[in-house]
Amino acid sequence: MADDEAAANVIPKDDDESAPSNANTDGMVKWRGNFVPKEEAKALRHVFDELKDHFGHQKADPMVRVNVASLEHPGSGPVWRGNLDFTYQIDGEHCNLGFIGMDVCVDLIPKRITKDGELLLKDYGKTWIYVYLPQETLNKFKQYVKTGTGWSVSTEGTVEDHNRDLAAIEAKLHHLNGQPKPSFWVAKDRDASIEDMSFARVGSVQEVNESSEQQRVHRGIGIFSVTMEVEGTPNFKPTPGSTRDEVNLCFTLVSVRTWGITDCVAPIVHAPSKWF
C-alpha cells in the first residue's frame, strides 16, 4: 500500500503478459495473474491493455467521470485526503477504477543539481519523477475533476512552461517493500497504430532509470492514481465552497507504455515541491 502521506491506489502486479482469463470463480476473473472482480478486470483491460479513454492532445474527450468517494483526515495536520475514482462507460456498463491514463513524456534523465554541495532533487527516479504533458491536456483533466467533484484544482505540484504550453507533473513512484513498483513497457512495433500496438514489460521505472542507455525522455501513455488534498481542520470536513476554493492533486505513476524517445522536449529543471 501507499506510504503514510497519501493512500494512493496500488494496482495488482502486472508483469504477466498473458491475456486475461475468462475463468470465473465466485464472480472473480483473472487479469495478469491476479483474480479480481469481474467489473474491475473489465476496467483494468480497458485502461491498461487497450489504452482506451485516456487524456491526450487532439484526442476525443474520454468517456469517464471523475469522483472522490470520501475525504479522510490522518488525525494530525491541516490536510484531508481522498483518492479519485474514475467511472468508465464500457459496453454499456459503468465500471469504476482508481486509475487514469494520459499521453505524457517520462523524463529519465538524471538530476544532479546541487546547492552548497547538497543534492537538491533527491531520490529522483526512485521515489518520484517528472512527467511532461501539454498544458491543454492537464487543463482538460482539471475540468473533469471540477465537474465530477465540485473542486477547482490548484497549480501546486506542477511546473508550467507557458512558452511551450507544457506542464511538468511531479509524479510519485511506489518504492517501499511490499509495493508493486511502477512497470515500464516498450512497444514491440513502434510503427503500429495505437490500436494495434502491443507492449513488452522491460522492468520497473526504477530499474529502467538505472540503465544509462535509457536515461532519455520517453514518449507514451502514463497510467496514474490520483489523490486529492484539501486543507481543513480535523474536526471540520471540507466541502466544495465551504472552505478554500482549490485542492491539490498528487499523481502517482503506476505504469507507463512507451513507443520511443523524443528530443523535442527539453527537460525542466526546477526545485521539487513540498511533497519531496
Short mmCIF file of N, CA and C in Angstrom, two decimals, residues 21-190:
data_model
loop_
_atom_site.label_atom_id
_atom_site.label_comp_id
_atom_site.label_asym_id
_atom_site.label_seq_id
_atom_site.Cartn_x
_atom_site.Cartn_y
_atom_site.Cartn_z
N SER A 21 -7.75 -14.18 -18.38
CA SER A 21 -8.50 -15.42 -18.45
C SER A 21 -9.98 -15.15 -18.27
N ASN A 22 -10.84 -15.98 -18.90
CA ASN A 22 -12.27 -15.85 -18.73
C ASN A 22 -12.79 -16.73 -17.59
N ALA A 23 -11.88 -17.44 -16.94
CA ALA A 23 -12.31 -18.29 -15.84
C ALA A 23 -12.94 -17.46 -14.73
N ASN A 24 -14.06 -17.93 -14.23
CA ASN A 24 -14.81 -17.18 -13.22
C ASN A 24 -14.90 -18.00 -11.94
N THR A 25 -14.44 -17.44 -10.85
CA THR A 25 -14.53 -18.09 -9.56
C THR A 25 -15.22 -17.15 -8.60
N ASP A 26 -16.50 -17.45 -8.32
CA ASP A 26 -17.28 -16.59 -7.42
C ASP A 26 -17.24 -15.13 -7.85
N GLY A 27 -17.48 -14.90 -9.14
CA GLY A 27 -17.51 -13.53 -9.64
C GLY A 27 -16.15 -12.92 -9.88
N MET A 28 -15.08 -13.72 -9.76
CA MET A 28 -13.73 -13.21 -9.98
C MET A 28 -13.22 -13.71 -11.33
N VAL A 29 -12.40 -12.89 -11.98
CA VAL A 29 -11.74 -13.28 -13.22
C VAL A 29 -10.26 -12.98 -13.09
N LYS A 30 -9.47 -13.57 -13.97
CA LYS A 30 -8.03 -13.44 -13.89
C LYS A 30 -7.54 -12.34 -14.81
N TRP A 31 -6.77 -11.42 -14.28
CA TRP A 31 -6.12 -10.36 -15.06
C TRP A 31 -4.64 -10.34 -14.70
N ARG A 32 -3.80 -10.72 -15.67
CA ARG A 32 -2.34 -10.73 -15.49
C ARG A 32 -1.92 -11.47 -14.22
N GLY A 33 -2.51 -12.64 -14.06
CA GLY A 33 -2.12 -13.50 -12.94
C GLY A 33 -2.80 -13.18 -11.62
N ASN A 34 -3.71 -12.23 -11.60
CA ASN A 34 -4.41 -11.84 -10.37
C ASN A 34 -5.91 -12.07 -10.54
N PHE A 35 -6.55 -12.64 -9.51
CA PHE A 35 -8.00 -12.74 -9.52
C PHE A 35 -8.60 -11.46 -8.96
N VAL A 36 -9.42 -10.81 -9.78
CA VAL A 36 -10.04 -9.54 -9.39
C VAL A 36 -11.52 -9.61 -9.75
N PRO A 37 -12.36 -8.77 -9.14
CA PRO A 37 -13.78 -8.75 -9.51
C PRO A 37 -13.97 -8.53 -11.00
N LYS A 38 -15.01 -9.12 -11.56
CA LYS A 38 -15.25 -9.08 -12.99
C LYS A 38 -15.30 -7.65 -13.52
N GLU A 39 -16.02 -6.77 -12.82
CA GLU A 39 -16.13 -5.39 -13.28
C GLU A 39 -14.78 -4.69 -13.26
N GLU A 40 -13.98 -4.96 -12.22
CA GLU A 40 -12.66 -4.34 -12.14
C GLU A 40 -11.75 -4.84 -13.25
N ALA A 41 -11.82 -6.16 -13.54
CA ALA A 41 -11.00 -6.71 -14.61
C ALA A 41 -11.35 -6.07 -15.95
N LYS A 42 -12.62 -5.81 -16.16
CA LYS A 42 -13.06 -5.17 -17.40
C LYS A 42 -12.45 -3.77 -17.51
N ALA A 43 -12.45 -3.04 -16.41
CA ALA A 43 -11.87 -1.70 -16.41
C ALA A 43 -10.35 -1.74 -16.53
N LEU A 44 -9.70 -2.72 -15.90
CA LEU A 44 -8.25 -2.84 -16.00
C LEU A 44 -7.83 -3.13 -17.44
N ARG A 45 -8.55 -4.02 -18.11
CA ARG A 45 -8.24 -4.29 -19.51
C ARG A 45 -8.43 -3.03 -20.36
N HIS A 46 -9.50 -2.32 -20.07
CA HIS A 46 -9.85 -1.10 -20.82
C HIS A 46 -8.75 -0.05 -20.72
N VAL A 47 -8.21 0.13 -19.52
CA VAL A 47 -7.24 1.20 -19.26
C VAL A 47 -5.81 0.75 -19.52
N PHE A 48 -5.42 -0.42 -19.00
CA PHE A 48 -4.03 -0.86 -19.06
C PHE A 48 -3.68 -1.60 -20.35
N ASP A 49 -4.60 -2.43 -20.84
CA ASP A 49 -4.29 -3.26 -22.00
C ASP A 49 -4.72 -2.61 -23.32
N GLU A 50 -5.93 -2.04 -23.33
CA GLU A 50 -6.45 -1.45 -24.56
C GLU A 50 -6.14 0.04 -24.66
N LEU A 51 -5.68 0.64 -23.56
CA LEU A 51 -5.28 2.06 -23.52
C LEU A 51 -6.39 2.98 -24.02
N LYS A 52 -7.59 2.70 -23.60
CA LYS A 52 -8.74 3.48 -24.03
C LYS A 52 -9.11 4.55 -22.99
N ASP A 53 -9.81 5.57 -23.48
CA ASP A 53 -10.33 6.65 -22.64
C ASP A 53 -9.24 7.30 -21.80
N HIS A 54 -8.09 7.55 -22.43
CA HIS A 54 -7.06 8.31 -21.74
C HIS A 54 -7.05 9.74 -22.28
N PHE A 55 -6.50 10.63 -21.49
CA PHE A 55 -6.42 12.04 -21.87
C PHE A 55 -5.21 12.25 -22.77
N GLY A 56 -5.44 12.92 -23.91
CA GLY A 56 -4.35 13.15 -24.82
C GLY A 56 -4.58 14.35 -25.70
N HIS A 57 -3.49 14.83 -26.30
CA HIS A 57 -3.54 16.00 -27.16
C HIS A 57 -4.29 15.67 -28.45
N GLN A 58 -5.27 16.48 -28.81
CA GLN A 58 -6.05 16.32 -30.03
C GLN A 58 -6.73 14.96 -30.10
N LYS A 59 -7.18 14.48 -28.95
CA LYS A 59 -7.93 13.24 -28.88
C LYS A 59 -9.36 13.54 -28.44
N ALA A 60 -10.26 12.61 -28.76
CA ALA A 60 -11.65 12.77 -28.33
C ALA A 60 -11.71 12.78 -26.80
N ASP A 61 -12.68 13.50 -26.27
CA ASP A 61 -12.83 13.55 -24.81
C ASP A 61 -13.08 12.16 -24.26
N PRO A 62 -12.37 11.76 -23.22
CA PRO A 62 -12.56 10.42 -22.64
C PRO A 62 -13.98 10.24 -22.09
N MET A 63 -14.50 9.04 -22.25
CA MET A 63 -15.80 8.70 -21.69
C MET A 63 -15.60 8.22 -20.25
N VAL A 64 -15.35 9.16 -19.37
CA VAL A 64 -15.05 8.83 -17.98
C VAL A 64 -15.58 9.94 -17.08
N ARG A 65 -16.02 9.55 -15.90
CA ARG A 65 -16.47 10.52 -14.90
C ARG A 65 -15.55 10.42 -13.69
N VAL A 66 -15.17 11.58 -13.15
CA VAL A 66 -14.26 11.64 -12.01
C VAL A 66 -15.06 11.81 -10.72
N ASN A 67 -14.73 11.00 -9.71
CA ASN A 67 -15.41 11.08 -8.42
C ASN A 67 -14.38 11.03 -7.30
N VAL A 68 -14.76 11.52 -6.14
CA VAL A 68 -13.98 11.28 -4.93
C VAL A 68 -14.94 10.69 -3.91
N ALA A 69 -14.67 9.43 -3.52
CA ALA A 69 -15.61 8.71 -2.66
C ALA A 69 -15.77 9.40 -1.31
N SER A 70 -14.66 9.73 -0.69
CA SER A 70 -14.72 10.38 0.62
C SER A 70 -13.37 10.99 0.94
N LEU A 71 -13.39 12.00 1.78
CA LEU A 71 -12.17 12.60 2.29
C LEU A 71 -11.91 12.07 3.69
N GLU A 72 -10.67 11.76 3.97
CA GLU A 72 -10.28 11.26 5.28
C GLU A 72 -9.18 12.15 5.86
N HIS A 73 -9.21 12.31 7.18
CA HIS A 73 -8.16 13.07 7.85
C HIS A 73 -7.24 12.09 8.59
N PRO A 74 -5.92 12.25 8.46
CA PRO A 74 -5.00 11.29 9.08
C PRO A 74 -4.92 11.38 10.60
N GLY A 75 -5.57 12.38 11.20
CA GLY A 75 -5.53 12.52 12.65
C GLY A 75 -4.67 13.66 13.12
N SER A 76 -3.77 14.10 12.27
CA SER A 76 -2.94 15.26 12.60
C SER A 76 -2.62 16.01 11.31
N GLY A 77 -2.34 17.30 11.46
CA GLY A 77 -2.02 18.11 10.30
C GLY A 77 -3.25 18.80 9.73
N PRO A 78 -3.03 19.70 8.76
CA PRO A 78 -4.11 20.54 8.23
C PRO A 78 -4.70 20.05 6.92
N VAL A 79 -4.47 18.78 6.53
CA VAL A 79 -4.86 18.33 5.20
C VAL A 79 -5.75 17.10 5.27
N TRP A 80 -6.86 17.15 4.52
CA TRP A 80 -7.72 15.98 4.28
C TRP A 80 -7.34 15.39 2.92
N ARG A 81 -7.48 14.07 2.78
CA ARG A 81 -7.10 13.40 1.53
C ARG A 81 -8.18 12.43 1.09
N GLY A 82 -8.28 12.27 -0.22
CA GLY A 82 -9.20 11.30 -0.79
C GLY A 82 -8.72 10.86 -2.16
N ASN A 83 -8.83 9.56 -2.46
CA ASN A 83 -8.43 9.05 -3.77
C ASN A 83 -9.52 9.33 -4.79
N LEU A 84 -9.11 9.73 -5.98
CA LEU A 84 -10.07 9.91 -7.06
C LEU A 84 -10.42 8.55 -7.66
N ASP A 85 -11.70 8.36 -7.94
CA ASP A 85 -12.18 7.19 -8.67
C ASP A 85 -12.62 7.64 -10.05
N PHE A 86 -12.51 6.72 -11.01
CA PHE A 86 -12.87 7.04 -12.39
C PHE A 86 -13.90 6.02 -12.88
N THR A 87 -15.04 6.51 -13.31
CA THR A 87 -16.12 5.65 -13.79
C THR A 87 -16.11 5.65 -15.31
N TYR A 88 -15.79 4.47 -15.89
CA TYR A 88 -15.71 4.32 -17.34
C TYR A 88 -17.00 3.69 -17.86
N GLN A 89 -17.42 4.14 -19.02
CA GLN A 89 -18.57 3.54 -19.69
C GLN A 89 -18.04 2.54 -20.70
N ILE A 90 -18.18 1.24 -20.40
CA ILE A 90 -17.60 0.18 -21.21
C ILE A 90 -18.71 -0.78 -21.61
N ASP A 91 -18.97 -0.86 -22.89
CA ASP A 91 -20.00 -1.77 -23.41
C ASP A 91 -21.33 -1.58 -22.69
N GLY A 92 -21.68 -0.33 -22.46
CA GLY A 92 -22.95 -0.03 -21.83
C GLY A 92 -22.97 -0.17 -20.32
N GLU A 93 -21.85 -0.55 -19.72
CA GLU A 93 -21.76 -0.70 -18.27
C GLU A 93 -20.88 0.40 -17.68
N HIS A 94 -21.18 0.77 -16.44
CA HIS A 94 -20.35 1.73 -15.72
C HIS A 94 -19.39 0.96 -14.81
N CYS A 95 -18.11 1.10 -15.08
CA CYS A 95 -17.08 0.36 -14.35
C CYS A 95 -16.17 1.36 -13.63
N ASN A 96 -15.97 1.14 -12.34
CA ASN A 96 -15.14 2.04 -11.52
C ASN A 96 -13.72 1.49 -11.41
N LEU A 97 -12.77 2.41 -11.45
CA LEU A 97 -11.36 2.05 -11.31
C LEU A 97 -10.63 3.25 -10.74
N GLY A 98 -9.56 2.99 -10.01
CA GLY A 98 -8.81 4.07 -9.38
C GLY A 98 -7.66 4.59 -10.21
N PHE A 99 -7.71 4.41 -11.55
CA PHE A 99 -6.58 4.77 -12.40
C PHE A 99 -7.04 5.46 -13.67
N ILE A 100 -6.18 6.35 -14.18
CA ILE A 100 -6.48 7.11 -15.39
C ILE A 100 -5.22 7.19 -16.23
N GLY A 101 -5.38 7.17 -17.56
CA GLY A 101 -4.24 7.26 -18.47
C GLY A 101 -4.13 8.63 -19.11
N MET A 102 -2.89 9.05 -19.42
CA MET A 102 -2.64 10.32 -20.09
C MET A 102 -1.45 10.18 -21.03
N ASP A 103 -1.52 10.88 -22.18
CA ASP A 103 -0.36 10.99 -23.05
C ASP A 103 0.70 11.84 -22.34
N VAL A 104 1.88 11.29 -22.14
CA VAL A 104 2.92 12.01 -21.41
C VAL A 104 4.29 11.71 -22.00
N CYS A 105 5.26 12.49 -21.58
CA CYS A 105 6.67 12.18 -21.78
C CYS A 105 7.29 11.97 -20.41
N VAL A 106 7.98 10.85 -20.24
CA VAL A 106 8.57 10.48 -18.96
C VAL A 106 10.05 10.81 -18.98
N ASP A 107 10.49 11.59 -18.03
CA ASP A 107 11.87 12.09 -18.00
C ASP A 107 12.75 11.19 -17.14
N LEU A 108 13.60 10.40 -17.80
CA LEU A 108 14.54 9.54 -17.08
C LEU A 108 15.96 10.10 -17.09
N ILE A 109 16.11 11.36 -17.44
CA ILE A 109 17.43 11.99 -17.43
C ILE A 109 17.84 12.28 -15.99
N PRO A 110 19.02 11.85 -15.56
CA PRO A 110 19.44 12.07 -14.16
C PRO A 110 19.43 13.54 -13.78
N LYS A 111 19.09 13.82 -12.53
CA LYS A 111 19.07 15.18 -12.00
C LYS A 111 20.14 15.28 -10.92
N ARG A 112 21.22 15.95 -11.26
CA ARG A 112 22.35 16.06 -10.33
C ARG A 112 22.58 17.51 -9.93
N ILE A 113 21.50 18.22 -9.70
CA ILE A 113 21.57 19.62 -9.32
C ILE A 113 21.92 19.72 -7.84
N THR A 114 22.94 20.51 -7.54
CA THR A 114 23.38 20.64 -6.15
C THR A 114 23.38 22.10 -5.73
N LYS A 115 23.30 22.30 -4.44
CA LYS A 115 23.44 23.63 -3.85
C LYS A 115 24.23 23.47 -2.56
N ASP A 116 25.33 24.19 -2.48
CA ASP A 116 26.22 24.10 -1.33
C ASP A 116 26.64 22.65 -1.08
N GLY A 117 26.85 21.91 -2.20
CA GLY A 117 27.31 20.54 -2.09
C GLY A 117 26.23 19.53 -1.80
N GLU A 118 24.98 19.97 -1.66
CA GLU A 118 23.88 19.06 -1.34
C GLU A 118 22.99 18.86 -2.56
N LEU A 119 22.65 17.60 -2.83
CA LEU A 119 21.80 17.27 -3.95
C LEU A 119 20.39 17.79 -3.69
N LEU A 120 19.84 18.58 -4.64
CA LEU A 120 18.53 19.18 -4.45
C LEU A 120 17.40 18.22 -4.80
N LEU A 121 17.50 17.59 -5.95
CA LEU A 121 16.42 16.70 -6.40
C LEU A 121 16.71 15.28 -5.92
N LYS A 122 16.52 15.06 -4.64
CA LYS A 122 16.87 13.78 -4.01
C LYS A 122 15.92 12.67 -4.46
N ASP A 123 16.48 11.47 -4.61
CA ASP A 123 15.72 10.26 -4.92
C ASP A 123 14.98 10.35 -6.24
N TYR A 124 15.48 11.21 -7.16
CA TYR A 124 14.83 11.30 -8.47
C TYR A 124 14.97 9.97 -9.20
N GLY A 125 13.86 9.49 -9.77
CA GLY A 125 13.86 8.21 -10.46
C GLY A 125 13.65 7.03 -9.54
N LYS A 126 13.62 7.28 -8.24
CA LYS A 126 13.38 6.22 -7.27
C LYS A 126 12.04 6.41 -6.57
N THR A 127 11.81 7.60 -6.03
CA THR A 127 10.56 7.86 -5.30
C THR A 127 9.65 8.84 -6.03
N TRP A 128 10.20 9.56 -7.01
CA TRP A 128 9.40 10.50 -7.80
C TRP A 128 10.08 10.76 -9.12
N ILE A 129 9.31 11.35 -10.05
CA ILE A 129 9.83 11.58 -11.39
C ILE A 129 9.02 12.69 -12.05
N TYR A 130 9.61 13.37 -13.02
CA TYR A 130 8.88 14.35 -13.80
C TYR A 130 8.21 13.67 -14.99
N VAL A 131 6.95 14.00 -15.23
CA VAL A 131 6.30 13.64 -16.49
C VAL A 131 5.77 14.92 -17.10
N TYR A 132 5.91 15.04 -18.42
CA TYR A 132 5.50 16.24 -19.13
C TYR A 132 4.28 15.95 -19.98
N LEU A 133 3.39 16.93 -20.09
CA LEU A 133 2.21 16.80 -20.93
C LEU A 133 1.77 18.18 -21.38
N PRO A 134 1.03 18.26 -22.50
CA PRO A 134 0.56 19.58 -22.94
C PRO A 134 -0.31 20.23 -21.88
N GLN A 135 -0.18 21.54 -21.74
CA GLN A 135 -0.99 22.27 -20.78
C GLN A 135 -2.48 22.06 -21.06
N GLU A 136 -2.82 21.97 -22.34
CA GLU A 136 -4.22 21.76 -22.72
C GLU A 136 -4.75 20.44 -22.16
N THR A 137 -3.91 19.40 -22.18
CA THR A 137 -4.34 18.10 -21.65
C THR A 137 -4.56 18.17 -20.15
N LEU A 138 -3.64 18.81 -19.44
CA LEU A 138 -3.80 18.94 -18.00
C LEU A 138 -5.03 19.77 -17.65
N ASN A 139 -5.25 20.84 -18.42
CA ASN A 139 -6.43 21.67 -18.17
C ASN A 139 -7.72 20.88 -18.38
N LYS A 140 -7.73 20.02 -19.39
CA LYS A 140 -8.90 19.18 -19.65
C LYS A 140 -9.17 18.26 -18.46
N PHE A 141 -8.09 17.66 -17.94
CA PHE A 141 -8.26 16.78 -16.78
C PHE A 141 -8.80 17.56 -15.58
N LYS A 142 -8.28 18.76 -15.37
CA LYS A 142 -8.76 19.59 -14.26
C LYS A 142 -10.25 19.91 -14.42
N GLN A 143 -10.69 20.12 -15.65
CA GLN A 143 -12.10 20.37 -15.90
C GLN A 143 -12.95 19.17 -15.50
N TYR A 144 -12.46 17.98 -15.81
CA TYR A 144 -13.18 16.76 -15.42
C TYR A 144 -13.27 16.65 -13.89
N VAL A 145 -12.16 16.99 -13.21
CA VAL A 145 -12.17 16.94 -11.75
C VAL A 145 -13.18 17.94 -11.19
N LYS A 146 -13.19 19.14 -11.74
CA LYS A 146 -14.12 20.17 -11.29
C LYS A 146 -15.57 19.73 -11.50
N THR A 147 -15.86 19.17 -12.67
CA THR A 147 -17.21 18.73 -12.97
C THR A 147 -17.64 17.58 -12.06
N GLY A 148 -16.73 16.65 -11.81
CA GLY A 148 -17.09 15.45 -11.04
C GLY A 148 -17.11 15.64 -9.54
N THR A 149 -16.25 16.53 -9.02
CA THR A 149 -16.12 16.66 -7.57
C THR A 149 -16.60 17.99 -7.03
N GLY A 150 -16.68 19.00 -7.90
CA GLY A 150 -17.05 20.34 -7.44
C GLY A 150 -15.87 21.19 -7.02
N TRP A 151 -14.67 20.59 -6.99
CA TRP A 151 -13.48 21.31 -6.56
C TRP A 151 -12.69 21.81 -7.75
N SER A 152 -12.19 23.03 -7.67
CA SER A 152 -11.21 23.53 -8.63
C SER A 152 -9.83 23.05 -8.21
N VAL A 153 -8.92 22.93 -9.18
CA VAL A 153 -7.60 22.37 -8.92
C VAL A 153 -6.55 23.46 -8.99
N SER A 154 -5.67 23.50 -7.99
CA SER A 154 -4.59 24.49 -7.96
C SER A 154 -3.45 24.04 -8.87
N THR A 155 -2.45 24.88 -9.01
CA THR A 155 -1.28 24.56 -9.82
C THR A 155 -0.15 23.97 -8.97
N GLU A 156 -0.37 23.78 -7.68
CA GLU A 156 0.69 23.27 -6.81
C GLU A 156 1.06 21.85 -7.23
N GLY A 157 2.36 21.58 -7.24
CA GLY A 157 2.84 20.26 -7.64
C GLY A 157 3.10 20.15 -9.13
N THR A 158 2.86 21.23 -9.90
CA THR A 158 3.16 21.23 -11.33
C THR A 158 4.05 22.42 -11.66
N VAL A 159 4.82 22.28 -12.71
CA VAL A 159 5.66 23.36 -13.23
C VAL A 159 5.14 23.68 -14.62
N GLU A 160 4.72 24.91 -14.85
CA GLU A 160 4.13 25.29 -16.13
C GLU A 160 5.13 26.07 -16.97
N ASP A 161 5.26 25.67 -18.23
CA ASP A 161 6.11 26.35 -19.20
C ASP A 161 5.18 26.96 -20.25
N HIS A 162 4.81 28.21 -20.04
CA HIS A 162 3.84 28.86 -20.93
C HIS A 162 4.42 29.11 -22.32
N ASN A 163 5.73 29.19 -22.44
CA ASN A 163 6.33 29.42 -23.75
C ASN A 163 6.14 28.21 -24.67
N ARG A 164 6.13 27.03 -24.08
CA ARG A 164 5.96 25.81 -24.88
C ARG A 164 4.61 25.14 -24.65
N ASP A 165 3.77 25.77 -23.80
CA ASP A 165 2.46 25.20 -23.48
C ASP A 165 2.58 23.79 -22.93
N LEU A 166 3.59 23.59 -22.08
CA LEU A 166 3.80 22.29 -21.44
C LEU A 166 3.67 22.43 -19.93
N ALA A 167 3.31 21.33 -19.30
CA ALA A 167 3.29 21.27 -17.85
C ALA A 167 4.10 20.06 -17.41
N ALA A 168 4.79 20.20 -16.30
CA ALA A 168 5.53 19.09 -15.70
C ALA A 168 4.87 18.73 -14.38
N ILE A 169 4.54 17.44 -14.24
CA ILE A 169 3.95 16.93 -13.00
C ILE A 169 5.02 16.20 -12.22
N GLU A 170 5.10 16.47 -10.94
CA GLU A 170 5.99 15.72 -10.06
C GLU A 170 5.22 14.49 -9.60
N ALA A 171 5.45 13.37 -10.27
CA ALA A 171 4.69 12.15 -10.00
C ALA A 171 5.44 11.26 -9.02
N LYS A 172 4.72 10.77 -8.04
CA LYS A 172 5.31 9.84 -7.09
C LYS A 172 5.48 8.45 -7.72
N LEU A 173 6.40 7.66 -7.17
CA LEU A 173 6.62 6.28 -7.56
C LEU A 173 6.55 5.40 -6.33
N HIS A 174 5.77 4.32 -6.39
CA HIS A 174 5.80 3.36 -5.29
C HIS A 174 7.19 2.74 -5.23
N HIS A 175 7.75 2.65 -4.03
CA HIS A 175 9.12 2.16 -3.92
C HIS A 175 9.37 1.36 -2.64
N LEU A 176 8.44 1.38 -1.69
CA LEU A 176 8.65 0.69 -0.42
C LEU A 176 8.47 -0.81 -0.59
N ASN A 177 9.04 -1.57 0.33
CA ASN A 177 8.88 -3.02 0.30
C ASN A 177 7.40 -3.37 0.39
N GLY A 178 6.97 -4.30 -0.45
CA GLY A 178 5.58 -4.71 -0.47
C GLY A 178 4.74 -3.93 -1.45
N GLN A 179 5.27 -2.85 -2.02
CA GLN A 179 4.55 -2.07 -3.02
C GLN A 179 5.00 -2.49 -4.42
N PRO A 180 4.06 -2.81 -5.30
CA PRO A 180 4.47 -3.07 -6.70
C PRO A 180 5.05 -1.81 -7.31
N LYS A 181 6.29 -1.89 -7.76
CA LYS A 181 6.91 -0.72 -8.39
C LYS A 181 6.27 -0.45 -9.75
N PRO A 182 6.26 0.80 -10.19
CA PRO A 182 5.63 1.12 -11.47
C PRO A 182 6.31 0.40 -12.62
N SER A 183 5.52 -0.20 -13.48
CA SER A 183 6.06 -1.01 -14.57
C SER A 183 6.35 -0.15 -15.79
N PHE A 184 7.36 -0.54 -16.55
CA PHE A 184 7.79 0.17 -17.75
C PHE A 184 7.70 -0.80 -18.93
N TRP A 185 6.86 -0.46 -19.91
CA TRP A 185 6.62 -1.32 -21.06
C TRP A 185 7.04 -0.57 -22.33
N VAL A 186 7.61 -1.30 -23.30
CA VAL A 186 8.01 -0.70 -24.57
C VAL A 186 7.25 -1.37 -25.71
N ALA A 187 7.00 -0.59 -26.77
CA ALA A 187 6.25 -1.10 -27.92
C ALA A 187 7.08 -2.15 -28.66
N LYS A 188 6.41 -3.23 -29.05
CA LYS A 188 7.08 -4.25 -29.85
C LYS A 188 7.25 -3.79 -31.29
N ASP A 189 6.26 -3.05 -31.81
CA ASP A 189 6.31 -2.50 -33.16
C ASP A 189 5.94 -1.02 -33.07
N ARG A 190 6.93 -0.16 -33.10
CA ARG A 190 6.70 1.27 -32.91
C ARG A 190 5.99 1.92 -34.09
#
